[in-house]
Coordinates of C-alpha atoms in Angstrom, one line a residue:
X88 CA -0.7 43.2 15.3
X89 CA -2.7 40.8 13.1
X90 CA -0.3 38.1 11.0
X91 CA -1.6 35.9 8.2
X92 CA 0.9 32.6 8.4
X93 CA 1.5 30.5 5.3
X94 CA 3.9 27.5 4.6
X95 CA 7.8 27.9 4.7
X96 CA 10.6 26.0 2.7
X97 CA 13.4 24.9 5.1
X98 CA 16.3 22.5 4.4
X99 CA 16.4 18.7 5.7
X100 CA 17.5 18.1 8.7
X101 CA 20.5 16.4 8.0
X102 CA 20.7 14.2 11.5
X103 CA 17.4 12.6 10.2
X104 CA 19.0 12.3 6.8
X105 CA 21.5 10.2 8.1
X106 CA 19.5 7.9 10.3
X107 CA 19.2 4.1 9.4
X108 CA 16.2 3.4 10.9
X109 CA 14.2 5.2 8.5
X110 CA 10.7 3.9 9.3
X111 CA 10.0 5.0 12.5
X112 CA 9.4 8.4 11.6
X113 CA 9.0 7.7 8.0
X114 CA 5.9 9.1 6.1
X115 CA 4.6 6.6 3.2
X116 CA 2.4 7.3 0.6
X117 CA 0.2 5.0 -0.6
X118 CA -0.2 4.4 -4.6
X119 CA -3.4 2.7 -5.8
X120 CA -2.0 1.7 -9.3
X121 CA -5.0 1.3 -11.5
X122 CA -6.1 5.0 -9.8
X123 CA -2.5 7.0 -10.1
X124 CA -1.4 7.3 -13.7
X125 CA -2.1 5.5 -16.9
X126 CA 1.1 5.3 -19.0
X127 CA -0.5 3.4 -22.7
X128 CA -4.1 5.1 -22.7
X129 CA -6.0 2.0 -22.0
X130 CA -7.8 4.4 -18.8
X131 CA -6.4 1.4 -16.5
X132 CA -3.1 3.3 -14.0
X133 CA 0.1 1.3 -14.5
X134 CA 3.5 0.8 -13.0
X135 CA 5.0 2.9 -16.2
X136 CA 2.5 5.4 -14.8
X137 CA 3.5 5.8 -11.2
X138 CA 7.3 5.7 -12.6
X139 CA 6.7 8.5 -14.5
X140 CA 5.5 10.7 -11.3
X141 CA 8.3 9.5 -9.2
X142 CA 9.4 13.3 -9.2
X143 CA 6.3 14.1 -7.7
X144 CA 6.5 12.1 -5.0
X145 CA 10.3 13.5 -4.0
X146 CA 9.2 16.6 -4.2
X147 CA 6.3 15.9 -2.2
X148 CA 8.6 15.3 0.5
X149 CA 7.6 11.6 1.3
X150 CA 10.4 9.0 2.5
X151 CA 8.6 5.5 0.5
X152 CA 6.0 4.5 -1.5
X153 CA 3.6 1.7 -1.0
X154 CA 2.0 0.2 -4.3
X155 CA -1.2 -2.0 -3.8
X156 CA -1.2 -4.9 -5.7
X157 CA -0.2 -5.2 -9.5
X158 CA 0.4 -8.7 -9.5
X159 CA -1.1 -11.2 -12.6
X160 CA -4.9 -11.5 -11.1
X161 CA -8.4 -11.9 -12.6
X162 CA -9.2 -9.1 -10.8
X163 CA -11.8 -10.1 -8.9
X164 CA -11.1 -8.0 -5.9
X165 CA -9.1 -5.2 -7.4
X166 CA -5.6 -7.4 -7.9
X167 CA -5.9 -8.7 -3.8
X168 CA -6.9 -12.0 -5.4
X169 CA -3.6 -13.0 -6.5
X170 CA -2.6 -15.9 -9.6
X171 CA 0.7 -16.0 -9.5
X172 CA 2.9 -13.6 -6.9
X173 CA 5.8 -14.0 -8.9
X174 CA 4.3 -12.4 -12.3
X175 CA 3.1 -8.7 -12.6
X176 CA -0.2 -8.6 -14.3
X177 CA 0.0 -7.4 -17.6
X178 CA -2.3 -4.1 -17.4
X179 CA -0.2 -3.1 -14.8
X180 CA 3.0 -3.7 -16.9
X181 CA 5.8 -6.5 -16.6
X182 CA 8.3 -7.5 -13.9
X183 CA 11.0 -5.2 -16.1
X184 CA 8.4 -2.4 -15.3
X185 CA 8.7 -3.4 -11.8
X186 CA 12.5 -3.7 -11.9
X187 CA 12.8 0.1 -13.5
X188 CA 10.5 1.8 -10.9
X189 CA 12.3 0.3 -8.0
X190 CA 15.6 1.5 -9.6
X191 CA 14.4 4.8 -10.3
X192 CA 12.7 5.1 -6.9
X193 CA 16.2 4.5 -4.7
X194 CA 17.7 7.1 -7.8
X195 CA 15.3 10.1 -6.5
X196 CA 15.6 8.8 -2.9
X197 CA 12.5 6.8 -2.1
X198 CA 11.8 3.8 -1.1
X199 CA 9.3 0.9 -2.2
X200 CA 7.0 -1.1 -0.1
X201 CA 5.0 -4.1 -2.0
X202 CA 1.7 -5.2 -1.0
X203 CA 1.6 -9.0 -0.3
X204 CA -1.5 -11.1 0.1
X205 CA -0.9 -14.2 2.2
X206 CA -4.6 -14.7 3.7
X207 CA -5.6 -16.2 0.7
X208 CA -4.8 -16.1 -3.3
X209 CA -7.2 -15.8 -6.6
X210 CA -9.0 -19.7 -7.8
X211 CA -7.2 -19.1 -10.6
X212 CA -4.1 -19.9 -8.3
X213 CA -2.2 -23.3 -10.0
X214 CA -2.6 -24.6 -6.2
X215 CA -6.1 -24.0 -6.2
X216 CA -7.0 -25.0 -10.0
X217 CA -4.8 -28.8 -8.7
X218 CA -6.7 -28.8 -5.6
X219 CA -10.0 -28.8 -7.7
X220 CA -8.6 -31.0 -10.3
X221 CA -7.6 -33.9 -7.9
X222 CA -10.4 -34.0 -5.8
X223 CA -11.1 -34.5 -2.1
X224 CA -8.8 -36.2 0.5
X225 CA -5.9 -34.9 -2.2
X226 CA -2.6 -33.4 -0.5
X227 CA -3.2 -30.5 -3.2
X228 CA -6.5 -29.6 -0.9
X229 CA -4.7 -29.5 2.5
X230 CA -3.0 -26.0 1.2
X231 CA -6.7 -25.4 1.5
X232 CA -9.8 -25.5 3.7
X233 CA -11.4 -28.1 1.8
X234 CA -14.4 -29.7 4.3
X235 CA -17.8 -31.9 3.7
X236 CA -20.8 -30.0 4.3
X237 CA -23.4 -30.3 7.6
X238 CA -26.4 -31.8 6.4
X239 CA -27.8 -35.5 5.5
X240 CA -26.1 -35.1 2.0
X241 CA -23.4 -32.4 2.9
X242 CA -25.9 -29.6 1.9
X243 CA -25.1 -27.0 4.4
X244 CA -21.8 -25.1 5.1
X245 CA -19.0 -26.5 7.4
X246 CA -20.0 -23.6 10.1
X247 CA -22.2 -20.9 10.2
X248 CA -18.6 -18.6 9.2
X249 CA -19.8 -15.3 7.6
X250 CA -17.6 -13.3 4.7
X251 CA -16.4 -10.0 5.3
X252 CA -17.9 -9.3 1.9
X253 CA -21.4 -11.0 2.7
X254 CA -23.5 -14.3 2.8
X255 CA -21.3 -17.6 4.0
X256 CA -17.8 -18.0 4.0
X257 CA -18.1 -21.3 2.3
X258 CA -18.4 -22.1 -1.3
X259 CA -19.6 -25.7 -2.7
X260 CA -17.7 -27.2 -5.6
X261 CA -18.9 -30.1 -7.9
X262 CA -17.5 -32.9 -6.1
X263 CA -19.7 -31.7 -3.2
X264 CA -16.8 -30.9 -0.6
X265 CA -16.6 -27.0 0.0
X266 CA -14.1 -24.1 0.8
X267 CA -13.4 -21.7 2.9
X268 CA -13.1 -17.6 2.0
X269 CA -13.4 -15.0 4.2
X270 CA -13.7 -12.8 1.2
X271 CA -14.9 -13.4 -2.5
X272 CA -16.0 -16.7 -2.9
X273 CA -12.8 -16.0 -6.1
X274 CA -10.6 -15.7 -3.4
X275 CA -9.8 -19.2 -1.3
X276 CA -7.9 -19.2 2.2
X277 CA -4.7 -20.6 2.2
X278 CA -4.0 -23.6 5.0
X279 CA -1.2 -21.9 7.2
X280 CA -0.9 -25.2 8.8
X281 CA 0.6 -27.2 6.0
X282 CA 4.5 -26.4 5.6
X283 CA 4.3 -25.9 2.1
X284 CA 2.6 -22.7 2.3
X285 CA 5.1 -21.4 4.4
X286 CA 7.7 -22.4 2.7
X287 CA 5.8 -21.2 -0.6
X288 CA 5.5 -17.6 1.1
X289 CA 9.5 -17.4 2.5
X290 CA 9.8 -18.1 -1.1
X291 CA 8.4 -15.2 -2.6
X292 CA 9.7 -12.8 0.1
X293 CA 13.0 -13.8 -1.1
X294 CA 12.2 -12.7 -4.5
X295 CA 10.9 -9.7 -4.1
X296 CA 13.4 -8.7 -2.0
X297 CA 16.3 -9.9 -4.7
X298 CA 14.2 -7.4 -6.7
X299 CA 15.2 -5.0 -4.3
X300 CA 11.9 -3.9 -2.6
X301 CA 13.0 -2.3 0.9
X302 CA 9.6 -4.2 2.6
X303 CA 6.2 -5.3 2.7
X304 CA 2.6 -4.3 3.5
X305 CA 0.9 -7.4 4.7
X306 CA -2.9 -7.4 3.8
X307 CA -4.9 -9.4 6.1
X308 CA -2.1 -9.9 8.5
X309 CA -4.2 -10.6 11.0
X310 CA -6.1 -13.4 9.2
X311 CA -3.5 -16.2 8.3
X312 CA -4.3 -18.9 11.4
X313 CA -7.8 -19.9 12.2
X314 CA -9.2 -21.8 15.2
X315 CA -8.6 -24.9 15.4
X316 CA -11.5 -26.8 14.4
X317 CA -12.8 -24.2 12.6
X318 CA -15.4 -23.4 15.7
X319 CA -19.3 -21.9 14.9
X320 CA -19.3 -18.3 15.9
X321 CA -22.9 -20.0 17.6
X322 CA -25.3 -17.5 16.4
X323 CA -22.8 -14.6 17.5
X324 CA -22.9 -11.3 15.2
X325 CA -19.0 -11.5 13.9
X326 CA -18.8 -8.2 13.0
X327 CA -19.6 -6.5 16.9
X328 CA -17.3 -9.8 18.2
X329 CA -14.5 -7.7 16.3
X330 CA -14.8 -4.6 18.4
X331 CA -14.9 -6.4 21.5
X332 CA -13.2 -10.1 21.6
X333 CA -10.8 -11.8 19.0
X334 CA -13.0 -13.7 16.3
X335 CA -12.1 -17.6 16.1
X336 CA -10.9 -16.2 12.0
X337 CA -9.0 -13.2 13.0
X338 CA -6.2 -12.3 15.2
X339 CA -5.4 -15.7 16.4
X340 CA -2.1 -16.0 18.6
X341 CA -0.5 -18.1 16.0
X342 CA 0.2 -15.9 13.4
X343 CA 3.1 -14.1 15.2
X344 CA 5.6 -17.6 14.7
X345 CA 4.7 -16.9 11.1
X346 CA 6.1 -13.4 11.3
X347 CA 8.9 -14.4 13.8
X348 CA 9.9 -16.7 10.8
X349 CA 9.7 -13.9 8.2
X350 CA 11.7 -11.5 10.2
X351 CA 14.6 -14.7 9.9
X352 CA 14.1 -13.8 6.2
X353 CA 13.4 -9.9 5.8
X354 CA 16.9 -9.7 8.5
X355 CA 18.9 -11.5 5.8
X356 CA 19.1 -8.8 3.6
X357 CA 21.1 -5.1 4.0
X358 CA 19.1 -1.6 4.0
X359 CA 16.8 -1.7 6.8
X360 CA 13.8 -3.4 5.1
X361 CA 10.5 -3.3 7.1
X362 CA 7.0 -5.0 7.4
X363 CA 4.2 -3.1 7.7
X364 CA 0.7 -5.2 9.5
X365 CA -2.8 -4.5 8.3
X366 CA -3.8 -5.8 11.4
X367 CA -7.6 -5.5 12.3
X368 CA -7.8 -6.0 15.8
X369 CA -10.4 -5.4 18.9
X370 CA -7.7 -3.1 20.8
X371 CA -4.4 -1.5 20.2
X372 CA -2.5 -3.4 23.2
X373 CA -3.7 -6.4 20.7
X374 CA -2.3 -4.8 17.7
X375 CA 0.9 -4.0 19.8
X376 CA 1.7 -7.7 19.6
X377 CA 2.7 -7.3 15.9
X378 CA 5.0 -4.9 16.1
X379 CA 7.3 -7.0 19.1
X380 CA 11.6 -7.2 18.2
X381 CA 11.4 -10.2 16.4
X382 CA 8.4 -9.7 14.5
X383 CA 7.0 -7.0 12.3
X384 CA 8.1 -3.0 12.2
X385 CA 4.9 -1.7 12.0
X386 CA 1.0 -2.0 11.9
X387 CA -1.7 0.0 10.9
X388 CA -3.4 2.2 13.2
X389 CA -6.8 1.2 12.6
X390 CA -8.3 2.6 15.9
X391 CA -6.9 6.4 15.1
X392 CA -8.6 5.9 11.5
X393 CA -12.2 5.4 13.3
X394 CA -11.9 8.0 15.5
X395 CA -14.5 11.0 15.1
X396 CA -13.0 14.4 14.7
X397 CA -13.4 15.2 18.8
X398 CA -10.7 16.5 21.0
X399 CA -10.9 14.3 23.8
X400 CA -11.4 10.9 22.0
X401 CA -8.6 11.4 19.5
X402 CA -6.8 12.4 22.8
X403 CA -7.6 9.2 24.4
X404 CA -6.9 7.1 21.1
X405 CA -3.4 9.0 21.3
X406 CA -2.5 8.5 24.7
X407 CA -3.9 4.5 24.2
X408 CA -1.6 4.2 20.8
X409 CA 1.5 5.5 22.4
X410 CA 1.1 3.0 25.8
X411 CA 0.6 0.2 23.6
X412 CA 3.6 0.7 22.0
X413 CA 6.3 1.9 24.5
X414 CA 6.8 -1.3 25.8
X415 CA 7.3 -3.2 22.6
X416 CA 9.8 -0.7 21.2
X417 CA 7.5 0.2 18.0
X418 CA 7.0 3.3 16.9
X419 CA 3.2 4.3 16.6
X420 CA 1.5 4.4 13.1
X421 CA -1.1 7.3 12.1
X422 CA -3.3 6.8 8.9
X423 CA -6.4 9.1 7.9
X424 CA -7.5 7.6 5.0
X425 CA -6.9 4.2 2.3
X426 CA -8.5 2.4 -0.4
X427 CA -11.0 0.3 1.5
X428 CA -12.6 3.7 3.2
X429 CA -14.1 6.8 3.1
X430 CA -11.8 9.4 2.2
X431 CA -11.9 11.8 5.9
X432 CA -12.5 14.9 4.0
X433 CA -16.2 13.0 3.1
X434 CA -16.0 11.5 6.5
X435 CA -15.1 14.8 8.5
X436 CA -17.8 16.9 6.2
X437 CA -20.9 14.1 7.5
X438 CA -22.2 13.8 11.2
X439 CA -20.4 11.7 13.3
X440 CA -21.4 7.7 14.2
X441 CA -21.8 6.8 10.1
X442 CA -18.3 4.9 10.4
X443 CA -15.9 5.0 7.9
X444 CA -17.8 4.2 4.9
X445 CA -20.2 7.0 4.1
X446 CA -22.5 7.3 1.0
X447 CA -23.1 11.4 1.6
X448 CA -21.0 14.1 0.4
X449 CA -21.5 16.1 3.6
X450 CA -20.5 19.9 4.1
X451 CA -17.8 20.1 1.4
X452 CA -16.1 23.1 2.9
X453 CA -16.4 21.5 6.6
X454 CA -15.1 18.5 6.0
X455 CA -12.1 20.3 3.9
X456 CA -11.3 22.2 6.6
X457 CA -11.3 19.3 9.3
X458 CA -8.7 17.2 6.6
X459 CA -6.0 19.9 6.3
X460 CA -6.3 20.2 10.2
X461 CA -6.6 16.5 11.3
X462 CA -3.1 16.2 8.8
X463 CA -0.9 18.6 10.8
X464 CA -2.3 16.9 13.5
X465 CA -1.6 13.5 12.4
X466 CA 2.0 14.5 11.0
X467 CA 2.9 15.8 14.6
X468 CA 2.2 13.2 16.7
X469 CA 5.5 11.0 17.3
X470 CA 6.1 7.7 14.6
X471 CA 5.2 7.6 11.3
X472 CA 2.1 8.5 9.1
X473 CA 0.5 7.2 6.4
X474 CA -0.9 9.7 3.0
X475 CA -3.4 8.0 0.7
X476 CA -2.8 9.4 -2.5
X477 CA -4.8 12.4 -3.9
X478 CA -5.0 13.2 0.2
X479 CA -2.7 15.6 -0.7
X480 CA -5.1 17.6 -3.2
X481 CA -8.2 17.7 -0.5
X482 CA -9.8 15.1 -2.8
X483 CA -13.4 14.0 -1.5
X484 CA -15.0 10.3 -2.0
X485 CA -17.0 10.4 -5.3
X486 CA -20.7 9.3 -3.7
X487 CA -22.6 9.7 -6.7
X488 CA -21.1 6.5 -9.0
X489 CA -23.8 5.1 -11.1
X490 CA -24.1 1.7 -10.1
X491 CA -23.3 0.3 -13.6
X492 CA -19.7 1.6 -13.4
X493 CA -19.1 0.4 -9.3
X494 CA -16.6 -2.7 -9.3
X495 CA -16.1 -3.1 -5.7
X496 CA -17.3 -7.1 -5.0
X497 CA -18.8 -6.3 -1.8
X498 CA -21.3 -3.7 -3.4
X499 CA -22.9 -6.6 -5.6
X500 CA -23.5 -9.3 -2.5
X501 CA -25.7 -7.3 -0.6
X502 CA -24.8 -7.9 2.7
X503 CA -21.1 -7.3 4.9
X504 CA -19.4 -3.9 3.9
X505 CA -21.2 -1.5 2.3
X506 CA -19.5 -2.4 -0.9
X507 CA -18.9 1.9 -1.6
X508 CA -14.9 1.6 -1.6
X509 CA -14.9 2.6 -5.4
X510 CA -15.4 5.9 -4.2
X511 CA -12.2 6.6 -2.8
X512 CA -10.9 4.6 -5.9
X513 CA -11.5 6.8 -8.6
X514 CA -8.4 8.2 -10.8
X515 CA -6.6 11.3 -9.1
X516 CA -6.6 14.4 -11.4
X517 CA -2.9 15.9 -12.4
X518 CA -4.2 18.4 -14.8
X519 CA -7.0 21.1 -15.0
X520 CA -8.4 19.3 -18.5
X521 CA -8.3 16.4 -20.4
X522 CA -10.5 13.5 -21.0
X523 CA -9.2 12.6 -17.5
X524 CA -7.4 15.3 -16.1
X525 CA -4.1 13.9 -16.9
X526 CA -4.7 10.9 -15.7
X527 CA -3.8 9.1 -18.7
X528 CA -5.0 9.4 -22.6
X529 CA -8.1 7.5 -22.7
X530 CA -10.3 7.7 -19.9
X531 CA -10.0 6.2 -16.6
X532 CA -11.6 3.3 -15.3
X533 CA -14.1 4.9 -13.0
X534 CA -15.6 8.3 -13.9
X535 CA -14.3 11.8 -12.3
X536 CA -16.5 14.4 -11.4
X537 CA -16.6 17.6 -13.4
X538 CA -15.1 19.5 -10.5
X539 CA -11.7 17.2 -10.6
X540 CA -9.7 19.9 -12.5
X541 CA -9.6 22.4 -10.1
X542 CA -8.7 20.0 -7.3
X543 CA -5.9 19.0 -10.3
X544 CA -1.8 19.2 -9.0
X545 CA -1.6 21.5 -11.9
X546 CA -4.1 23.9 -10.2
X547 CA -3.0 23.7 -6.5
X548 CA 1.3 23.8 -7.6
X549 CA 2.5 27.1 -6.4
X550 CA -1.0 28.2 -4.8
X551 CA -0.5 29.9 -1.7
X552 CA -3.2 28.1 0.9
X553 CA -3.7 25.3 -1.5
X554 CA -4.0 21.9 0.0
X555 CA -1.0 20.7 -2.1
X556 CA 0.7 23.5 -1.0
X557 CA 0.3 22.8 2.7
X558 CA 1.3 19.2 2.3
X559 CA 4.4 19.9 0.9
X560 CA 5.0 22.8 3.8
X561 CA 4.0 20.4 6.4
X562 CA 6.1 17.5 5.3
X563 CA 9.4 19.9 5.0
X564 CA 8.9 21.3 8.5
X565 CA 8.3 17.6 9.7
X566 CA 12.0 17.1 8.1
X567 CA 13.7 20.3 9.2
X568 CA 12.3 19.8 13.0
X569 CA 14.6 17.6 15.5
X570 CA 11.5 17.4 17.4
X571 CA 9.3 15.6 15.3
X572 CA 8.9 12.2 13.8
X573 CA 10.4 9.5 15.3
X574 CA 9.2 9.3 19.5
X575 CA 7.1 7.5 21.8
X576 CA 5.0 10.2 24.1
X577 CA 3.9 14.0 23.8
X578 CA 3.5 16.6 26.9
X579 CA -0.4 17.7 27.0
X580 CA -1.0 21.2 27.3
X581 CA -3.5 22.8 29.2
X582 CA -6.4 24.3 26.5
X583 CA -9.6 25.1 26.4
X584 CA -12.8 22.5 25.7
X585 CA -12.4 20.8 22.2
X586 CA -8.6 21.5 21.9
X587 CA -5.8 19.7 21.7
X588 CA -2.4 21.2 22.7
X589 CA 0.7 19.0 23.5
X590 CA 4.4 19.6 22.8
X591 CA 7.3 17.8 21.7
X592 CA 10.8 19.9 22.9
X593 CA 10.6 23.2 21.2
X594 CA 7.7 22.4 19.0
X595 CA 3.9 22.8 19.9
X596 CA 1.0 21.8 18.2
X597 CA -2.4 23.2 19.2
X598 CA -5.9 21.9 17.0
X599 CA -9.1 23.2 17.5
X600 CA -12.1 20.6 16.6
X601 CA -14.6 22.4 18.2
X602 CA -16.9 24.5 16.1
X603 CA -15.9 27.8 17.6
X604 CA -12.6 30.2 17.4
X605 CA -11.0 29.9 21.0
X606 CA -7.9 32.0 22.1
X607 CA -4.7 30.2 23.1
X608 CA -1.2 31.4 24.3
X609 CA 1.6 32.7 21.5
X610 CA 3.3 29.5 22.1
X611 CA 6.4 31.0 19.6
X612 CA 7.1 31.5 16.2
X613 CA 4.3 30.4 13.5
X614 CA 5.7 27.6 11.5
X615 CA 2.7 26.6 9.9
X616 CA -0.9 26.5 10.4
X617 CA -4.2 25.4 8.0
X618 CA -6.1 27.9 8.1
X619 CA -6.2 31.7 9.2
X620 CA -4.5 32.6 12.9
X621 CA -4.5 36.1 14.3
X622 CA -2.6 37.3 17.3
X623 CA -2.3 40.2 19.3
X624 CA -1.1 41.5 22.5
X625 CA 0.7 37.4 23.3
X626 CA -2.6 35.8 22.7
X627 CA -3.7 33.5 19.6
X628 CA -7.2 33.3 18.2
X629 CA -7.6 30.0 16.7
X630 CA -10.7 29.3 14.2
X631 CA -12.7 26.1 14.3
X632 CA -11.6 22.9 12.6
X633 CA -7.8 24.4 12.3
X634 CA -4.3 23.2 13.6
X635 CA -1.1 25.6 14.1
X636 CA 2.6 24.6 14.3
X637 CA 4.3 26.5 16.6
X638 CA 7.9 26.2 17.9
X639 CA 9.7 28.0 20.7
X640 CA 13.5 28.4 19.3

């Protein structure tokens, strides 16, 4: 007998529906405001805008919602170059904006998690505008890295420090001293040594969380304490030194007092609020340290992002993730895709070793078919995932951006990241027409491609085999079954070259990568699966490129 299998609709499960620690097997979705909806028809997204699709998201089937910056900002690095942390920026809205969508957001069920930006904040910063103001030696500059120069007039930079974004990680102001950004020269690091920035940061958890946010993403967690001395890197290429040793600007031990001192904070408050680490780090066990009792709850998995689309190395990235976090009691994080990368459905559809910013559209309908199977994949593995929005609809990167529309900084200095994140930035389509496929009224910010309405919500609702559609099967089967979420191990299978098989109590996933159909074992009853599955006679045939659900009840 031949079966065709197709999502199913069951009820919550209600033991997860009454656990408290919600995050360990929670699955967030992340909202790029400028890119989600655009409530006033200025083609900019806004908080009005993701408020309004709220409903979406519940019925989705996410558990929170993480919103990338919307504070006030020049906007010099897409809102991560923050003026004033206290203040949302006005085309984003108003902190009543912000007040409503959190309130209508616990009203549907959801939860909101607020990007903050403690590496470093905009020049535009009052701090920062002082510091300049009153000059060198000045106890405003010491919330800085304000240094003289090298050189027989203080010509040259303080080290030989490289920016993320390209050319030196100094910048030279009039009086002649300069300072230090790892970033956009726009965007200044903060001094984590002097008190006053820690007490400055406590400050604003507190208000946030008097808002009634239920946590925090931290961007750049991994960034806040230098070396001391600010050590040369000595001719050293900093960016293979962050795949194999811990740079003298990243990952320094001293960060985690900072975060033993927020948890103090985040631990005053009722409702199981969380922290959540963009941690860039050469190895998971280092990454692990984040996620310790009295520190943070989470941190991205970075290492599972890179990871080609190959059985055995996303096996051994698994088994890796899952060590490094048994001992520290944290559950393990799985992401696919965000806003600084190539979407994986671009990534997946190229050859692999281009990393995970890719200027080539690829084999459309390949790397399609890898996405929907690398997310049931990702949403069975035990701990909590991670959906960058329009992930959902299948959407690719948009490669082809004129370069008179890009706005990412890094694409203008010519050197450091490739500078393509606009790409996965553009505005995510809602409707099959309109000036910007419901997007909003007047445009959007970037341009969409002319193929945008048929990857629309509107066109995938209700579409049997849609992408949508398997999202929304996939995340209520994650609900209804005991057996997944929240964990901290899986029991491999035996399968053949290029699969992965492992199973979790009654539930079994099995995902083929390879680039042929192999036959596996009936494991059970079909629960889901992305693309076609026959079986006959107690066997499976399993395309290429597809995962099944299986469980044995």
């Amino acid at each position: 007998m031949s079966q065709q299998h197709s999502a199913i609709a069951p009820a919550l499960n209600p033991a997860k529906a009454k656990r408290s620690d919600w995050w360990r097997d929670a699955v967030i979705y992340q909202v790029y405001p400028r890119s989600f909806a655009d409530s006033n028809g200025d083609g900019m997204g806004d908080l009005e805008g993701v408020r309004s699709r709220l409903p979406y998201l519940r019925d989705l089937g996410v558990d929170a919602v993480w919103l990338s910056p919307f504070y006030a900002s020049p906007q010099a690095d897409a809102g991560y170059d923050v003026a004033d942390y206290r203040a949302v920026d006005p085309m984003f809205g108003n902190l009543l904006d912000a007040d409503a969508l959190i309130r209508d957001a616990h009203a549907l069920g959801l939860r909101i998690i607020v990007d903050l930006v403690p590496n470093h904040s905009s020049d535009q910063h009052e701090w920062f505008k002082r510091a300049l103001a009153e000059g060198p030696g000045s106890p405003s500059r010491d919330r800085y890295h304000f240094r003289p120069g090298k050189g027989e007039n203080g010509e040259l930079p303080p080290n030989d420090w490289e920016s993320i974004f390209g050319g030196p990680a100094w910048t030279r102001v009039a009086d002649g001293e300069w300072y230090l950004h790892l970033f956009a020269p726009e965007q200044p690091d903060f001094n984590w040594e002097h008190p006053a920035v820690g007490d400055e940061f406590r400050s604003i958890l507190r208000f946030w969380l008097d808002m009634g946010v239920d946590g925090f993403r931290i961007d750049v967690a991994h960034g806040l304490v230098k070396a001391e001395g600010l050590p040369d890197l000595g001719g050293a290429d900093q960016l293979k030194l962050l795949g194999n040793d811990v740079m003298p600007f990243f990952d320094q031990d001293g960060v985690h007092e900072i975060y033993r001192q927020w948890r103090h904070v985040l631990d005053e408050y009722a409702g199981e609020r969380i922290f959540v680490a963009e941690a860039w780090t050469p190895t998971v066990e280092r990454t692990a340290n984040y996620v310790r009792p009295d520190e943070l709850h989470q941190a991205f998995n970075f290492q599972y992002l890179s990871t080609e689309w190959d059985a055995a190395e996303l096996r051994k990235v698994i088994d890796r993730t899952l060590e490094a976090m048994r001992p520290v009691g944290a559950p393990a994080t799985w992401v696919l895709s965000n806003h600084d990368v190539t979407r994986h459905a671009t990534r997946f559809a190229n050859p692999p070793g281009l990393g995970t910013q890719i200027r080539t559209a690829g084999d459309r309908e390949l790397g399609l078919r890898r996405a929907r199977a690398a997310t049931l994949l990702m949403l069975a593995l035990p701990g909590s995932a991670y959906v960058y929005q329009g992930e959902e609809l299948g959407l690719p990167d948009v490669v082809d951006l004129p370069d008179e529309v890009r706005q990412d900084p890094a694409y203008f200095r010519g050197a450091g990241q490739d500078g393509f994140r606009d790409g996965c930035r553009v505005p995510i389509p809602w409707t099959r027409e309109g000036s910007s496929y419901g997007f909003g009224s007047g445009g959007s910010w970037l341009p969409q491609p002319a193929s945008w309405g048929e990857l629309s919500i509107e066109a995938q609702t209700g579409v049997a085999g849609s992408t949508l559609e398997l999202y929304r099967g996939a995340l209520r089967v994650r609900r209804e079954q005991a057996d997944l979420g929240a964990g901290d191990a899986v029991e491999w299978l035996r399968a053949p070259e290029g699969v992965l098989a492992f199973r979790r109590g009654e539930f079994v996933c099995v995902t083929n990568t390879g680039g042929e159909s192999v036959t596996t074992p009936v494991y059970g009853r079909v629960l889901l699966a992305s693309g076609e599955l026959t079986e006959a006679d107690g066997e499976a045939k399993l395309p290429a490129d597809t995962t099944v659900w299986w469980t044995t009840a």
